PDB file of C-alpha atoms in Angstrom:
ATOM      1  CA  UNK A   1       0.288   0.422   0.319  1.00  0.00           C
ATOM      2  CA  UNK A   2       1.754   2.836  -1.123  1.00  0.00           C
ATOM      3  CA  UNK A   3       1.206   6.273   1.576  1.00  0.00           C
ATOM      4  CA  UNK A   4      -0.026   9.283   0.622  1.00  0.00           C
ATOM      5  CA  UNK A   5       1.072  12.951   0.298  1.00  0.00           C
ATOM      6  CA  UNK A   6       1.898  13.985   3.950  1.00  0.00           C
ATOM      7  CA  UNK A   7       1.433  10.771   6.262  1.00  0.00           C
ATOM      8  CA  UNK A   8       4.031   9.122   7.946  1.00  0.00           C
ATOM      9  CA  UNK A   9       4.310   5.373   9.226  1.00  0.00           C
ATOM     10  CA  UNK A  10       5.541   5.200  12.980  1.00  0.00           C
ATOM     11  CA  UNK A  11       7.398   2.566  14.915  1.00  0.00           C
ATOM     12  CA  UNK A  12       6.393   1.231  18.136  1.00  0.00           C
ATOM     13  CA  UNK A  13       7.595   1.766  21.094  1.00  0.00           C
ATOM     14  CA  UNK A  14      10.504  -0.313  21.941  1.00  0.00           C
ATOM     15  CA  UNK A  15      10.173  -1.421  25.285  1.00  0.00           C
ATOM     16  CA  UNK A  16       6.605  -0.011  26.758  1.00  0.00           C
ATOM     17  CA  UNK A  17       5.039  -3.283  25.374  1.00  0.00           C
ATOM     18  CA  UNK A  18       5.684  -6.459  22.995  1.00  0.00           C
ATOM     19  CA  UNK A  19       2.723  -6.583  21.915  1.00  0.00           C
ATOM     20  CA  UNK A  20       2.125  -2.443  21.122  1.00  0.00           C
ATOM     21  CA  UNK A  21       1.835  -1.921  17.042  1.00  0.00           C
ATOM     22  CA  UNK A  22       1.314   1.544  16.489  1.00  0.00           C
ATOM     23  CA  UNK A  23       0.337   3.051  13.015  1.00  0.00           C
ATOM     24  CA  UNK A  24      -0.641   6.834  12.631  1.00  0.00           C
ATOM     25  CA  UNK A  25      -0.782   9.391   9.516  1.00  0.00           C
ATOM     26  CA  UNK A  26      -2.651  12.570   8.354  1.00  0.00           C
ATOM     27  CA  UNK A  27      -4.794  12.856   5.053  1.00  0.00           C
ATOM     28  CA  UNK A  28      -6.952  16.641   3.852  1.00  0.00           C
ATOM     29  CA  UNK A  29     -10.213  17.202   5.486  1.00  0.00           C
ATOM     30  CA  UNK A  30     -11.662  15.785   2.136  1.00  0.00           C
ATOM     31  CA  UNK A  31     -13.509  13.129   0.409  1.00  0.00           C
ATOM     32  CA  UNK A  32     -12.063  11.082  -1.157  1.00  0.00           C
ATOM     33  CA  UNK A  33      -9.660  10.949   2.141  1.00  0.00           C
ATOM     34  CA  UNK A  34     -12.646   8.700   3.708  1.00  0.00           C
ATOM     35  CA  UNK A  35     -11.473   6.167   1.261  1.00  0.00           C
ATOM     36  CA  UNK A  36      -7.972   5.860   1.353  1.00  0.00           C
ATOM     37  CA  UNK A  37      -8.045   5.843   5.805  1.00  0.00           C
ATOM     38  CA  UNK A  38     -10.864   2.652   5.687  1.00  0.00           C
ATOM     39  CA  UNK A  39      -8.252   1.271   3.108  1.00  0.00           C
ATOM     40  CA  UNK A  40      -5.175   2.018   5.155  1.00  0.00           C
ATOM     41  CA  UNK A  41      -6.673   0.925   8.597  1.00  0.00           C
ATOM     42  CA  UNK A  42      -8.430  -2.919   6.911  1.00  0.00           C
ATOM     43  CA  UNK A  43      -4.174  -3.534   5.134  1.00  0.00           C
ATOM     44  CA  UNK A  44      -2.768  -2.605   7.998  1.00  0.00           C
ATOM     45  CA  UNK A  45      -4.590  -4.503  10.485  1.00  0.00           C
ATOM     46  CA  UNK A  46      -4.148  -8.157   8.086  1.00  0.00           C
ATOM     47  CA  UNK A  47      -0.627  -7.258   8.149  1.00  0.00           C
ATOM     48  CA  UNK A  48      -0.573  -7.648  11.639  1.00  0.00           C
ATOM     49  CA  UNK A  49      -3.216 -10.527  11.828  1.00  0.00           C
ATOM     50  CA  UNK A  50      -6.479  -9.063  12.764  1.00  0.00           C
ATOM     51  CA  UNK A  51      -9.654 -11.791  11.532  1.00  0.00           C
ATOM     52  CA  UNK A  52     -11.140  -9.823   8.224  1.00  0.00           C
ATOM     53  CA  UNK A  53     -14.452  -9.953  11.101  1.00  0.00           C
ATOM     54  CA  UNK A  54     -12.605  -7.289  13.098  1.00  0.00           C
ATOM     55  CA  UNK A  55     -11.220  -5.406  10.028  1.00  0.00           C
ATOM     56  CA  UNK A  56     -13.598  -4.438   8.080  1.00  0.00           C
ATOM     57  CA  UNK A  57     -15.203  -3.114  11.799  1.00  0.00           C
ATOM     58  CA  UNK A  58     -11.934  -1.332  11.715  1.00  0.00           C
ATOM     59  CA  UNK A  59     -12.944  -0.275   8.910  1.00  0.00           C
ATOM     60  CA  UNK A  60     -16.251   0.458   8.876  1.00  0.00           C
ATOM     61  CA  UNK A  61     -15.362   3.033  12.684  1.00  0.00           C
ATOM     62  CA  UNK A  62     -12.972   4.912  11.185  1.00  0.00           C
ATOM     63  CA  UNK A  63     -15.069   5.381   7.676  1.00  0.00           C
ATOM     64  CA  UNK A  64     -17.827   6.538   9.630  1.00  0.00           C
ATOM     65  CA  UNK A  65     -15.037   9.053  12.163  1.00  0.00           C
ATOM     66  CA  UNK A  66     -13.467  10.527   9.212  1.00  0.00           C
ATOM     67  CA  UNK A  67     -16.355  11.486   7.654  1.00  0.00           C
ATOM     68  CA  UNK A  68     -17.743  12.690  10.650  1.00  0.00           C
ATOM     69  CA  UNK A  69     -14.563  15.193  10.462  1.00  0.00           C
ATOM     70  CA  UNK A  70     -14.139  15.933   7.263  1.00  0.00           C
ATOM     71  CA  UNK A  71     -18.541  16.945   7.331  1.00  0.00           C
ATOM     72  CA  UNK A  72     -18.877  18.694  10.851  1.00  0.00           C
ATOM     73  CA  UNK A  73     -15.513  20.380  10.793  1.00  0.00           C
ATOM     74  CA  UNK A  74     -13.073  22.804   9.320  1.00  0.00           C
ATOM     75  CA  UNK A  75     -10.385  21.491   9.564  1.00  0.00           C
ATOM     76  CA  UNK A  76      -7.791  21.172   6.379  1.00  0.00           C
ATOM     77  CA  UNK A  77      -6.027  18.134   7.712  1.00  0.00           C
ATOM     78  CA  UNK A  78      -7.396  15.568   9.741  1.00  0.00           C
ATOM     79  CA  UNK A  79      -5.387  12.460  11.636  1.00  0.00           C
ATOM     80  CA  UNK A  80      -5.497   9.195  12.261  1.00  0.00           C
ATOM     81  CA  UNK A  81      -3.512   6.856  15.333  1.00  0.00           C
ATOM     82  CA  UNK A  82      -4.610   3.429  15.038  1.00  0.00           C
ATOM     83  CA  UNK A  83      -2.900   1.110  17.766  1.00  0.00           C
ATOM     84  CA  UNK A  84      -3.163  -2.250  19.009  1.00  0.00           C
ATOM     85  CA  UNK A  85      -1.730  -2.967  22.891  1.00  0.00           C
ATOM     86  CA  UNK A  86      -3.567  -6.184  25.168  1.00  0.00           C
ATOM     87  CA  UNK A  87      -5.814  -7.359  21.527  1.00  0.00           C
ATOM     88  CA  UNK A  88      -8.038  -4.715  21.472  1.00  0.00           C
ATOM     89  CA  UNK A  89      -7.555  -2.241  18.704  1.00  0.00           C
ATOM     90  CA  UNK A  90      -8.166   1.657  19.417  1.00  0.00           C
ATOM     91  CA  UNK A  91      -8.523   4.424  16.217  1.00  0.00           C
ATOM     92  CA  UNK A  92      -7.952   7.666  17.348  1.00  0.00           C
ATOM     93  CA  UNK A  93      -8.430  10.103  14.428  1.00  0.00           C
ATOM     94  CA  UNK A  94      -8.516  14.005  15.076  1.00  0.00           C
ATOM     95  CA  UNK A  95      -9.742  16.612  13.402  1.00  0.00           C
ATOM     96  CA  UNK A  96      -8.140  20.371  13.019  1.00  0.00           C
ATOM     97  CA  UNK A  97     -11.481  22.564  13.766  1.00  0.00           C
ATOM     98  CA  UNK A  98     -12.029  25.661  16.271  1.00  0.00           C
ATOM     99  CA  UNK A  99     -14.812  24.508  17.026  1.00  0.00           C
ATOM    100  CA  UNK A 100     -16.834  25.102  20.592  1.00  0.00           C
ATOM    101  CA  UNK A 101     -19.687  22.140  20.653  1.00  0.00           C
ATOM    102  CA  UNK A 102     -18.394  18.046  20.998  1.00  0.00           C
ATOM    103  CA  UNK A 103     -19.869  15.059  18.432  1.00  0.00           C
ATOM    104  CA  UNK A 104     -22.248  13.924  20.386  1.00  0.00           C
ATOM    105  CA  UNK A 105     -25.277  10.786  20.250  1.00  0.00           C
ATOM    106  CA  UNK A 106     -27.849  11.974  18.763  1.00  0.00           C
ATOM    107  CA  UNK A 107     -30.882   9.948  17.443  1.00  0.00           C
ATOM    108  CA  UNK A 108     -31.957  11.645  14.375  1.00  0.00           C
ATOM    109  CA  UNK A 109     -36.629  10.687  13.292  1.00  0.00           C
ATOM    110  CA  UNK A 110     -37.189   7.907  11.465  1.00  0.00           C
ATOM    111  CA  UNK A 111     -37.146  10.452   7.868  1.00  0.00           C
ATOM    112  CA  UNK A 112     -34.001  11.849   8.755  1.00  0.00           C
ATOM    113  CA  UNK A 113     -31.285  10.777   5.523  1.00  0.00           C
ATOM    114  CA  UNK A 114     -27.973  12.395   8.303  1.00  0.00           C
ATOM    115  CA  UNK A 115     -27.176  11.682  11.712  1.00  0.00           C
ATOM    116  CA  UNK A 116     -26.481   7.952  12.491  1.00  0.00           C
ATOM    117  CA  UNK A 117     -23.011   7.130  12.220  1.00  0.00           C
ATOM    118  CA  UNK A 118     -21.788   7.236  16.234  1.00  0.00           C
ATOM    119  CA  UNK A 119     -24.992   4.886  17.056  1.00  0.00           C
ATOM    120  CA  UNK A 120     -23.031   2.853  14.247  1.00  0.00           C
ATOM    121  CA  UNK A 121     -20.031   3.470  16.243  1.00  0.00           C
ATOM    122  CA  UNK A 122     -21.326   2.965  20.079  1.00  0.00           C
ATOM    123  CA  UNK A 123     -23.062  -0.214  18.273  1.00  0.00           C
ATOM    124  CA  UNK A 124     -19.689  -1.495  16.948  1.00  0.00           C
ATOM    125  CA  UNK A 125     -17.600  -1.101  19.919  1.00  0.00           C
ATOM    126  CA  UNK A 126     -15.976  -1.750  23.297  1.00  0.00           C
ATOM    127  CA  UNK A 127     -16.151   1.752  23.964  1.00  0.00           C
ATOM    128  CA  UNK A 128     -15.736   5.168  22.169  1.00  0.00           C
ATOM    129  CA  UNK A 129     -14.657   9.013  23.530  1.00  0.00           C
ATOM    130  CA  UNK A 130     -14.194  12.455  22.624  1.00  0.00           C
ATOM    131  CA  UNK A 131     -11.489  14.121  23.856  1.00  0.00           C
ATOM    132  CA  UNK A 132     -10.478  18.098  23.615  1.00  0.00           C
ATOM    133  CA  UNK A 133      -6.909  18.449  22.208  1.00  0.00           C
ATOM    134  CA  UNK A 134      -6.465  21.879  23.517  1.00  0.00           C
ATOM    135  CA  UNK A 135      -8.888  24.771  23.340  1.00  0.00           C
ATOM    136  CA  UNK A 136      -9.616  25.709  19.897  1.00  0.00           C
ATOM    137  CA  UNK A 137      -7.205  22.453  18.508  1.00  0.00           C
ATOM    138  CA  UNK A 138     -10.275  20.888  17.555  1.00  0.00           C
ATOM    139  CA  UNK A 139     -11.713  17.404  19.312  1.00  0.00           C
ATOM    140  CA  UNK A 140     -10.175  13.177  18.927  1.00  0.00           C
ATOM    141  CA  UNK A 141     -12.888  10.923  18.495  1.00  0.00           C
ATOM    142  CA  UNK A 142     -11.909   7.159  19.999  1.00  0.00           C
ATOM    143  CA  UNK A 143     -13.190   3.851  19.793  1.00  0.00           C
ATOM    144  CA  UNK A 144     -11.817   0.739  21.121  1.00  0.00           C
ATOM    145  CA  UNK A 145     -13.015  -2.774  19.155  1.00  0.00           C
ATOM    146  CA  UNK A 146     -12.253  -5.592  20.326  1.00  0.00           C
ATOM    147  CA  UNK A 147     -11.963  -8.185  18.063  1.00  0.00           C
TER     148      UNK A 147
END
């Protein structure tokens, strides 16, 4: 898999945890980046030996989180951190949004076409949450998948 310009892969930390695997990348905050992000995560988890089912789940989670960051923030770039420790997959998506509100789980009416992404995240993951990246620096939306 070829890396897009402006992305980097980091080796796992040495001496921290023997089964820790980690990768980070950054992509433009554009709709075409969603496909790149989900494919990178899927391929990396396959390389790390996860089942196709776990890889598909992670791909769907990344797709939803990246899509939310593209659609609902004023970011130029979106970052993703993928790491595995203790057989848990953690995905973090960081935006640069300068907005004050945070992503929240909502329950749209049956006739509404959007607004179910975080419900999907809730159903697919062991846990998820939102953290501030710092005042005016956007948010980190994370999810934990236990295969």
